[in-house]
PDB file of C-alpha atoms and ligand atoms in Angstrom:
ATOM      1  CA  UNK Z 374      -0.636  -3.786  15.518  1.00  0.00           C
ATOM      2  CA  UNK Z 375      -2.886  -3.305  18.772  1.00  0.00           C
ATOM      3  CA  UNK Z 376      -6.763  -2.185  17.746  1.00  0.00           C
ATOM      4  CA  UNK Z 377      -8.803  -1.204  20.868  1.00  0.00           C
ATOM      5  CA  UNK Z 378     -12.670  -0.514  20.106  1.00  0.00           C
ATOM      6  CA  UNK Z 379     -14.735   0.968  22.733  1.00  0.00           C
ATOM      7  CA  UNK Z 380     -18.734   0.791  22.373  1.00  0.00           C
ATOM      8  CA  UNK Z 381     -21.520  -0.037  24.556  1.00  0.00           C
ATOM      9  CA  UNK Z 382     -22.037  -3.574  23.189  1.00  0.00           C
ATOM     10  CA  UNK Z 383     -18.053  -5.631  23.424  1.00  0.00           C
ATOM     11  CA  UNK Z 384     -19.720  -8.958  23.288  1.00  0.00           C
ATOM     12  CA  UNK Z 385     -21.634  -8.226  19.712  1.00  0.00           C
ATOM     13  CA  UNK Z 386     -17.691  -7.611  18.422  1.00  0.00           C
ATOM     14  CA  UNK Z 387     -15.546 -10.125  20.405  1.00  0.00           C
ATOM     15  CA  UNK Z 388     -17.880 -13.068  18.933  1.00  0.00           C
ATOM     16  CA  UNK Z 389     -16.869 -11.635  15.125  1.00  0.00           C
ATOM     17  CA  UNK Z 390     -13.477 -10.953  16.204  1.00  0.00           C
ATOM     18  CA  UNK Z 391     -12.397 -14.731  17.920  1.00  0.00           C
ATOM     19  CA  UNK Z 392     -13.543 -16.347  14.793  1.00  0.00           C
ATOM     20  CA  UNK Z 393     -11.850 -17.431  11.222  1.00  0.00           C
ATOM     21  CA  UNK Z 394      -9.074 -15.541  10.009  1.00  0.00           C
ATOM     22  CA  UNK Z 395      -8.743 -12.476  12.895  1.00  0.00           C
ATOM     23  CA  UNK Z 396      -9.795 -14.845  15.257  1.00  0.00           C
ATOM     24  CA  UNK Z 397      -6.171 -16.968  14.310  1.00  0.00           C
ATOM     25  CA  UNK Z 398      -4.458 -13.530  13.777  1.00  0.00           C
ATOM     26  CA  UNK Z 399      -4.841 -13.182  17.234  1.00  0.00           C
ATOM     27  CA  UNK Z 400      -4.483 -16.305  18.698  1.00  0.00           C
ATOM     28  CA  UNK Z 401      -0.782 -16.391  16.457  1.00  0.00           C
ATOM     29  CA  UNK Z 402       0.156 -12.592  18.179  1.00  0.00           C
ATOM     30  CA  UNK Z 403      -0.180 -11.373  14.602  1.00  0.00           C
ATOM     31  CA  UNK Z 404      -2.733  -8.483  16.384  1.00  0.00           C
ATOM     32  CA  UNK Z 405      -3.566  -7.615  19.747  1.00  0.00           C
ATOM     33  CA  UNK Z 406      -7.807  -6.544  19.760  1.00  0.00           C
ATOM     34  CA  UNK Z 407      -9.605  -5.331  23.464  1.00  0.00           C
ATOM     35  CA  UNK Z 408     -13.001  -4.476  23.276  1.00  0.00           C
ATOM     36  CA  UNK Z 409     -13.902  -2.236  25.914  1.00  0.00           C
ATOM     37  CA  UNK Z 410     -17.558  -1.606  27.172  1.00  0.00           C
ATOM     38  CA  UNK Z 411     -17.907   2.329  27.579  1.00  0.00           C
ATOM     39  CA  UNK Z 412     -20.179   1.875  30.005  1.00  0.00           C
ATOM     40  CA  UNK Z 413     -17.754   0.173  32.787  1.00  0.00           C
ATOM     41  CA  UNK Z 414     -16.462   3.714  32.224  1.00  0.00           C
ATOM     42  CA  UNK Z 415     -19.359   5.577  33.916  1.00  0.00           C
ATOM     43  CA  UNK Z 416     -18.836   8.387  36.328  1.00  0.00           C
ATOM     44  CA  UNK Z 417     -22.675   7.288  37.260  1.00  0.00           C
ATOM     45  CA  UNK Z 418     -21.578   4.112  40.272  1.00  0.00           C
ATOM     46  CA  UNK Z 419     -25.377   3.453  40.123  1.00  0.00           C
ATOM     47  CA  UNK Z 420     -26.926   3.421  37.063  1.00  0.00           C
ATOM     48  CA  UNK Z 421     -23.951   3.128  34.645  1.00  0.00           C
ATOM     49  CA  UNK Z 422     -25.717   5.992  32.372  1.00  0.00           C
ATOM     50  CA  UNK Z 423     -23.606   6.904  29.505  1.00  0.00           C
ATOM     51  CA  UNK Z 424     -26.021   9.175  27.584  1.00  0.00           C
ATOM     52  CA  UNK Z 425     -28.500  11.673  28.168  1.00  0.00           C
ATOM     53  CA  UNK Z 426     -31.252  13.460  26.295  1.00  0.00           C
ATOM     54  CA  UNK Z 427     -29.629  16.596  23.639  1.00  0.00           C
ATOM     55  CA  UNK Z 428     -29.671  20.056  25.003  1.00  0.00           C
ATOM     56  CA  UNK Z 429     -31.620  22.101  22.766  1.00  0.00           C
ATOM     57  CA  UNK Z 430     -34.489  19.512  22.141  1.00  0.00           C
ATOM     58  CA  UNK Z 431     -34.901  16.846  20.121  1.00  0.00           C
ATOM     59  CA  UNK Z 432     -35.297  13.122  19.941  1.00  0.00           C
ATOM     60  CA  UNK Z 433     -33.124  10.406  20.776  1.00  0.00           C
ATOM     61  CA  UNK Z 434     -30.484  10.320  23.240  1.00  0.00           C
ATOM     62  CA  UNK Z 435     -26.492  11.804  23.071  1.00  0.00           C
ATOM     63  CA  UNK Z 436     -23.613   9.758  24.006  1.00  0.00           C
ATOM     64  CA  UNK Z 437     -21.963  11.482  26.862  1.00  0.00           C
ATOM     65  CA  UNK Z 438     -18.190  12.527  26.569  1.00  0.00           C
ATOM     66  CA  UNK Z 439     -17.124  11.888  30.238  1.00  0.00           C
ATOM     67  CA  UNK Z 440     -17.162   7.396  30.294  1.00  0.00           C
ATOM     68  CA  UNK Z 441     -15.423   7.715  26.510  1.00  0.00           C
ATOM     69  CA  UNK Z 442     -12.699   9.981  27.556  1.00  0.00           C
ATOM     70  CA  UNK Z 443     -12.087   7.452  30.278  1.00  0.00           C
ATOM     71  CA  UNK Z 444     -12.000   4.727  28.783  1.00  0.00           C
ATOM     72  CA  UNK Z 445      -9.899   6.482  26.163  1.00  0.00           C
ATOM     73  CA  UNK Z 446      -7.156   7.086  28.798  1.00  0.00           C
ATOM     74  CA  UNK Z 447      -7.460   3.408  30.150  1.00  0.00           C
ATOM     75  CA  UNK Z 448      -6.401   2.279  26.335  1.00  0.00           C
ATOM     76  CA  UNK Z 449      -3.091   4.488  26.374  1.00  0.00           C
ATOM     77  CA  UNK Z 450      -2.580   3.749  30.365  1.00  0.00           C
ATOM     78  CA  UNK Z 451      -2.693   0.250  29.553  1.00  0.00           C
ATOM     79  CA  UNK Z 452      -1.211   0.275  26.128  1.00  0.00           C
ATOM     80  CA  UNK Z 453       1.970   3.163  26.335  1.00  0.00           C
ATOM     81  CA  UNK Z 454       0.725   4.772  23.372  1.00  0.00           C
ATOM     82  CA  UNK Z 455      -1.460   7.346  21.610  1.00  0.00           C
ATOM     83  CA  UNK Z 456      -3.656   5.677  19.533  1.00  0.00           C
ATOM     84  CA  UNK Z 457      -5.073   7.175  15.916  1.00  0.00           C
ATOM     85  CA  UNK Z 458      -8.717   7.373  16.369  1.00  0.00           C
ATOM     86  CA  UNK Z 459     -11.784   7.034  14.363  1.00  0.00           C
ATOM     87  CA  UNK Z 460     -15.310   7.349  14.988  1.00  0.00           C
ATOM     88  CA  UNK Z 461     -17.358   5.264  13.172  1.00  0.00           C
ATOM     89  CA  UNK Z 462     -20.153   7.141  11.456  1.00  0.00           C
ATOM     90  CA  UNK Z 463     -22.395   7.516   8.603  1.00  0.00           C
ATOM     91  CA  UNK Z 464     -21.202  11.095   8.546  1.00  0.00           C
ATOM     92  CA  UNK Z 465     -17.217   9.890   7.770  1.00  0.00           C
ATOM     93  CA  UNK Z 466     -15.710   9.132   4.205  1.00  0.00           C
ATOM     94  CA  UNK Z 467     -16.305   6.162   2.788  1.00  0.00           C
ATOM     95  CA  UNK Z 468     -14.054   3.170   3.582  1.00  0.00           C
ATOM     96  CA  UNK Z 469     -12.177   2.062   0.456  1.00  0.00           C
ATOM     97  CA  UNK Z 470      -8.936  -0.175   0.267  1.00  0.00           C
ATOM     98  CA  UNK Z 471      -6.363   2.664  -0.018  1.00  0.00           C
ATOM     99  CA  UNK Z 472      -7.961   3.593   3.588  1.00  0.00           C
ATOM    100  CA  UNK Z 473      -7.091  -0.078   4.817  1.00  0.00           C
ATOM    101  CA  UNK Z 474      -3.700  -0.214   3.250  1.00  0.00           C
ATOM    102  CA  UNK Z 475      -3.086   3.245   4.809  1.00  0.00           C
ATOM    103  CA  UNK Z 476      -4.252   2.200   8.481  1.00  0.00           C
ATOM    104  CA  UNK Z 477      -2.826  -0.959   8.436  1.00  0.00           C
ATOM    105  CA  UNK Z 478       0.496   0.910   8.503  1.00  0.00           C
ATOM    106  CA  UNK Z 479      -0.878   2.492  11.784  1.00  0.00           C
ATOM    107  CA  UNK Z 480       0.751   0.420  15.209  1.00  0.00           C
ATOM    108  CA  UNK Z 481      -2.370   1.404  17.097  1.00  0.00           C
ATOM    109  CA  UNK Z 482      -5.683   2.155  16.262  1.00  0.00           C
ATOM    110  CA  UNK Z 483      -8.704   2.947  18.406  1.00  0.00           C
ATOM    111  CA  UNK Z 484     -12.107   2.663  17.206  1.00  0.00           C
ATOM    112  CA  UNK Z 485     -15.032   4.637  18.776  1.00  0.00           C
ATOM    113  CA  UNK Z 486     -18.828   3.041  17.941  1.00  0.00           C
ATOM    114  CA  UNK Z 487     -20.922   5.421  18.175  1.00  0.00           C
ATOM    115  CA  UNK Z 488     -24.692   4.734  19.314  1.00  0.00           C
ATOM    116  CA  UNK Z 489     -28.364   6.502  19.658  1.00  0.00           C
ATOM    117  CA  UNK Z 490     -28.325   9.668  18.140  1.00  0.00           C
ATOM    118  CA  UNK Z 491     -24.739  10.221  18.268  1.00  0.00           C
ATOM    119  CA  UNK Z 492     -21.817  10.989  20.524  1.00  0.00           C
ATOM    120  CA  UNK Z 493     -21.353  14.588  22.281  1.00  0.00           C
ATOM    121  CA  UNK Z 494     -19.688  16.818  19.694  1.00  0.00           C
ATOM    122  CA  UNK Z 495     -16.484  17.902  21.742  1.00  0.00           C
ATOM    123  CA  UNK Z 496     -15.490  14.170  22.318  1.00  0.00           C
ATOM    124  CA  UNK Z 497     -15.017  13.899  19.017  1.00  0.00           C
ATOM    125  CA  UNK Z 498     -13.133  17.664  18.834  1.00  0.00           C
ATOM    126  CA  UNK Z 499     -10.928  16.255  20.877  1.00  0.00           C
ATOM    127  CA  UNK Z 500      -9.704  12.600  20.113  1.00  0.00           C
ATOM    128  CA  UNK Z 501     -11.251  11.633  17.083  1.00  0.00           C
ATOM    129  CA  UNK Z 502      -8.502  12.264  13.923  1.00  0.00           C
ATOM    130  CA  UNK Z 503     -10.462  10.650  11.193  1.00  0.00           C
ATOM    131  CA  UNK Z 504     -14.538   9.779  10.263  1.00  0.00           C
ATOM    132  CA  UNK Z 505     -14.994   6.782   8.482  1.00  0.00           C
ATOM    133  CA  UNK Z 506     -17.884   5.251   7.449  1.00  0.00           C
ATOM    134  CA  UNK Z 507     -18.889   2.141   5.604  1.00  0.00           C
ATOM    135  CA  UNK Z 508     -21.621   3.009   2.796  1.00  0.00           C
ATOM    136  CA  UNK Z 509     -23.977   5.519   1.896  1.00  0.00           C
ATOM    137  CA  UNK Z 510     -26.923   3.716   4.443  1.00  0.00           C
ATOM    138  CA  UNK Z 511     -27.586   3.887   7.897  1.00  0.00           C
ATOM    139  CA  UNK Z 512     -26.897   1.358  10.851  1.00  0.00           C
ATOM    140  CA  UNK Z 513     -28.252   1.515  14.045  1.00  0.00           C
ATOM    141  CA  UNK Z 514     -24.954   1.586  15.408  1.00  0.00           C
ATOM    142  CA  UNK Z 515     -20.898   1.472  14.766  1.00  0.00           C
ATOM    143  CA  UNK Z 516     -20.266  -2.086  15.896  1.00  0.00           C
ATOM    144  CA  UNK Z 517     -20.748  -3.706  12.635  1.00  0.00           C
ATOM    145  CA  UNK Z 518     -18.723  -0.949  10.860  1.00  0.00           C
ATOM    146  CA  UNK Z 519     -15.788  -1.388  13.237  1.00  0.00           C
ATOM    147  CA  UNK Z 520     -16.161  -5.122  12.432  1.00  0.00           C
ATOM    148  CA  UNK Z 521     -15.483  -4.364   8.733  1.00  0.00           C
ATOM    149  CA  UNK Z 522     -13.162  -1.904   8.766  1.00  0.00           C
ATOM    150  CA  UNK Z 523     -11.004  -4.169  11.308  1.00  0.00           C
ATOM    151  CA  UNK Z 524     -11.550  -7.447   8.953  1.00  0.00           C
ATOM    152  CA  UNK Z 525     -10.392  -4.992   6.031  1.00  0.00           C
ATOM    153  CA  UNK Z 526      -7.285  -3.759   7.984  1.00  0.00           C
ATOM    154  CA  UNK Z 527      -6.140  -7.123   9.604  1.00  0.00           C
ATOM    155  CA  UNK Z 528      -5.994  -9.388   6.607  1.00  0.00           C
ATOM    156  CA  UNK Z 529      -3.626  -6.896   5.440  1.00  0.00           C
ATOM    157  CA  UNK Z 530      -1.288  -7.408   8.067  1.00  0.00           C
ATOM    158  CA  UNK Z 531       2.136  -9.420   7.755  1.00  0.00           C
ATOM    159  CA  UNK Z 532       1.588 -13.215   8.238  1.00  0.00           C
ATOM    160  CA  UNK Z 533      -2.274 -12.902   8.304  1.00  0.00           C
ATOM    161  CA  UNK Z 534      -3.064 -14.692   4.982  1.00  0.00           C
ATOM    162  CA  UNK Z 535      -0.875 -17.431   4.059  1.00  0.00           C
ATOM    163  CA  UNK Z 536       0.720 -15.559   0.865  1.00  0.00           C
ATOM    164  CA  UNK Z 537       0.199 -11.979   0.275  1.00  0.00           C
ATOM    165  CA  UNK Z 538      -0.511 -12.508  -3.670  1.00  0.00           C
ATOM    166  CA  UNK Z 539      -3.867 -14.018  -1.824  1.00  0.00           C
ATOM    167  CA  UNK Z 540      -4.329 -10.162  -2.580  1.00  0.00           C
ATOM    168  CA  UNK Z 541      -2.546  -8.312  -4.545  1.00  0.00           C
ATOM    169  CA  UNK Z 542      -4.818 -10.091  -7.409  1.00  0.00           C
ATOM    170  CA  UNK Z 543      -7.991  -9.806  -5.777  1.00  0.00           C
ATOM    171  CA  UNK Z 544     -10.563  -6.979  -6.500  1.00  0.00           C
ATOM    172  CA  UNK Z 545     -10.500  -3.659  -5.692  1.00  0.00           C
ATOM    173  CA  UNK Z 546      -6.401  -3.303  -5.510  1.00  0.00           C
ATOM    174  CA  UNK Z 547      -5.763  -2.580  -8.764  1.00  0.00           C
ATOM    175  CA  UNK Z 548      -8.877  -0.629  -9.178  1.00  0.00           C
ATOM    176  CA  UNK Z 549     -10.594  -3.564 -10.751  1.00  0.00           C
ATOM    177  CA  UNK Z 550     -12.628  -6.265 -10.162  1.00  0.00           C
ATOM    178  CA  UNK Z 551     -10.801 -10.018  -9.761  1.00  0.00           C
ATOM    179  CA  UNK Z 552     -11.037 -12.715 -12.482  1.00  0.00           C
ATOM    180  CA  UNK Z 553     -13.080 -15.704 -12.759  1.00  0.00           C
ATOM    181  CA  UNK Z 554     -12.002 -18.490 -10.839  1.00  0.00           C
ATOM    182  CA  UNK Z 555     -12.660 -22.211 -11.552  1.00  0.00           C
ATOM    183  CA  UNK Z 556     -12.360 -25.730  -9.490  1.00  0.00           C
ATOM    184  CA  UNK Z 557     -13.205 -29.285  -9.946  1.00  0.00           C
ATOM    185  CA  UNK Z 558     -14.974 -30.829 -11.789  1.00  0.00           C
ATOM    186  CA  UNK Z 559     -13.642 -30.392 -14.864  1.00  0.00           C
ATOM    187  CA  UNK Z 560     -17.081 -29.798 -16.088  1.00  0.00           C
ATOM    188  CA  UNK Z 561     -20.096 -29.392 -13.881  1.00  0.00           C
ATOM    189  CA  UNK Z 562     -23.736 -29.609 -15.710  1.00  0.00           C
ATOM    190  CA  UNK Z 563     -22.350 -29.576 -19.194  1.00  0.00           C
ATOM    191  CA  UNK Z 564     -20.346 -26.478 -18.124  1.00  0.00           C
ATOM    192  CA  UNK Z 565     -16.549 -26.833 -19.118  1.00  0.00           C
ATOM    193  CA  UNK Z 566     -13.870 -25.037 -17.497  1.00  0.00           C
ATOM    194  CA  UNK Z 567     -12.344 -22.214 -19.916  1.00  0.00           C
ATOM    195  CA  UNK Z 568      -9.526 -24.674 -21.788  1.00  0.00           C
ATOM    196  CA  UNK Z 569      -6.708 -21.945 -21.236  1.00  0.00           C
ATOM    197  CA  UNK Z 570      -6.838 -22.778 -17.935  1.00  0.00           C
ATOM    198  CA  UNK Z 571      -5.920 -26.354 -18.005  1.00  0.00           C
ATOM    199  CA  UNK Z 572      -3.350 -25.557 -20.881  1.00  0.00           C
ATOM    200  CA  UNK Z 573      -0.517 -24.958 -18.360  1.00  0.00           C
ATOM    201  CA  UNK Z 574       0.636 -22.150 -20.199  1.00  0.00           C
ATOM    202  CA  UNK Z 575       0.919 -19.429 -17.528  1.00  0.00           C
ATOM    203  CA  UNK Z 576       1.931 -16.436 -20.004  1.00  0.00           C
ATOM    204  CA  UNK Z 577      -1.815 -17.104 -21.797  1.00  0.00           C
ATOM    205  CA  UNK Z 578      -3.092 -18.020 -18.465  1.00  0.00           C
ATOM    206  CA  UNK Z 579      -2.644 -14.573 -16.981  1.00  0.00           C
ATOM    207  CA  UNK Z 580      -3.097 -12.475 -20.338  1.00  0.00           C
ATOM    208  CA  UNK Z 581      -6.976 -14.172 -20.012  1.00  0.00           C
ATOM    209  CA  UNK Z 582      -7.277 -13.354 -16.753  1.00  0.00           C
ATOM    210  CA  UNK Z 583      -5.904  -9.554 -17.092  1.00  0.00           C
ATOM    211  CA  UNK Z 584      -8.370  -9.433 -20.402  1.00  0.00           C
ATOM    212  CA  UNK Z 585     -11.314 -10.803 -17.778  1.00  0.00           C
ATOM    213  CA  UNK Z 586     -11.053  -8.672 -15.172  1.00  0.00           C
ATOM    214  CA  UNK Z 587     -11.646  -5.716 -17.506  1.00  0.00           C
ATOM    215  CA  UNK Z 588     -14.212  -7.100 -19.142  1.00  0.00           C
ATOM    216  CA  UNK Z 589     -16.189  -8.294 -15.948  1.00  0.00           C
ATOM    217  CA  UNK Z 590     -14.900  -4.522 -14.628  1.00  0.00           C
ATOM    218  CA  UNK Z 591     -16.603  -3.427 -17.562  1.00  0.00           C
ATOM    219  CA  UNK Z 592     -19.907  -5.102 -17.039  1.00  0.00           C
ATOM    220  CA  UNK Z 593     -20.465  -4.762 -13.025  1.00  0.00           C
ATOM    221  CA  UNK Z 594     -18.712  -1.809 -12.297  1.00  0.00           C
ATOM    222  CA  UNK Z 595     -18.088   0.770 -15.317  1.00  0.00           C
ATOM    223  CA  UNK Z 596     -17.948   3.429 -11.930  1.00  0.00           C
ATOM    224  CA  UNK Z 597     -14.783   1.686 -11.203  1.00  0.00           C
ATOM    225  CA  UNK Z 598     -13.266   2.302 -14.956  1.00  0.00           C
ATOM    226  CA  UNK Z 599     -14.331   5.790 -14.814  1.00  0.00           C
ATOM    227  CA  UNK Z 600     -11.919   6.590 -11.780  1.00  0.00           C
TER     228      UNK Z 600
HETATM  229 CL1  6GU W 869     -19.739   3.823  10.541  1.00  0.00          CL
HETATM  230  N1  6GU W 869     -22.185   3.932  11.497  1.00  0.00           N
HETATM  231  C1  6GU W 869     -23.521   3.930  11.366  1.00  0.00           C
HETATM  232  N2  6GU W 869     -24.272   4.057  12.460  1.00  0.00           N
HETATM  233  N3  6GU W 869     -24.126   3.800  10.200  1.00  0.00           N
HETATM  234  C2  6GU W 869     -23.337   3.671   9.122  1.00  0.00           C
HETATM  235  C3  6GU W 869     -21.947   3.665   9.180  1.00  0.00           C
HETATM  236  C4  6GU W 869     -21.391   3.811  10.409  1.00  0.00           C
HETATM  237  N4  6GU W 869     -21.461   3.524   7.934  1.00  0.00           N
HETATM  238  C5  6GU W 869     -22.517   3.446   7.149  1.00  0.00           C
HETATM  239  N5  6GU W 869     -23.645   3.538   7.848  1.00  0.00           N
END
């Protein structure tokens, strides 16, 4: 898979991106991320500008279509493909993990951050396929939503993770929340581990845990039940 992500601040994602898990994913060819700064994309020689004030009034400035519609056709110039784009925006539908299993299936994605008071509205008519956004709350920008919603999507890519039951038991992909979990010491402050657990009887082991996740489902998340 091959993620490009254009916004006006690369080095805020490329820091997140070269570290831990995506930082190896990468390093191991498992996914190919560029960051691209939209302003290196700037008809404007001098100043760089990539925004201006909104016609119409108002406050705040736009983003301007011209540097992202470059720098758009710099990803498939350099890349030999059409990329499925998404704008990151409060105004999208909300991430979930059947969005991340669906994109991960995607060979190339390219995510637009958007900035200020927004991107000009026929950019976005004409590249942008999907809106996604990360909560009901606003950021001051997309960077830190692209950063999510890549983590989300490359951990679910082949090799990533060591074993791919690291989730297909963890919460949110069965619809509920994931089971207690337990380590040394055996007991910790007069705290014992649950005894099923060290019974070695993995038929009980994983009837408790099924019986805890709906009961912990139950207790933080009743929304979650409801669907
Ligand atoms: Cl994707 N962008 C911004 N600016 N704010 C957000 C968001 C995205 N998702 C939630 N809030």
């Amino acid at each position: 898979m091959r993620i490009d992500i254009a916004t006006l601040f690369p080095e805020m994602c490329e820091t997140v991106l070269n570290t831990s898990i995506i930082g190896r994913a990468q390093k191991n060819h498992l996914v190919e991320i560029h960051c691209h700064n939209i302003r290196d994309y700037s008809p404007d020689p001098k100043h760089h500008r990539v925004d201006d004030t909104p016609y119409g009034g108002g406050k705040g400035m736009v983003m301007q279509p011209e540097p992202i519609w470059r720098c758009y056709l710099d990803v498939i110039a350099q890349s030999g493909s059409l990329p499925y784009v998404i704008y990151l925006s409060p105004q999208g539908k909300t991430l979930t993990q059947k969005k991340s299993l669906e994109l991960r299936e995607r060979p190339h994605l390219f995510l637009l951050c958007g900035h200020y008071e927004g991107v000009d509205e026929r950019i976005l008519e004409r590249i942008v396929d999907e809106e996604v956004s990360i909560g009901d709350y606003v950021l001051t920008g997309g960077e830190l939503a692209a950063m999510v919603l890549t983590d989300s999507i490359v951990r679910l890519c082949d090799g990533v993770l060591a074993d791919p039951e690291c989730f297909e038991n963890e919460s949110h992909m069965n619809g509920l929340l994931e089971y207690p979990q337990y380590t040394r010491p055996e007991v910790w402050q007069d705290v014992p581990v649950p005894e099923v657990l060290l019974s070695g009887n993995h038929a009980n082991i994983n009837a408790w845990r099924d019986e805890q996740s709906l009961l912990r489902t139950q207790k933080k998340r009743p929304d979650l039940l409801e669907k």
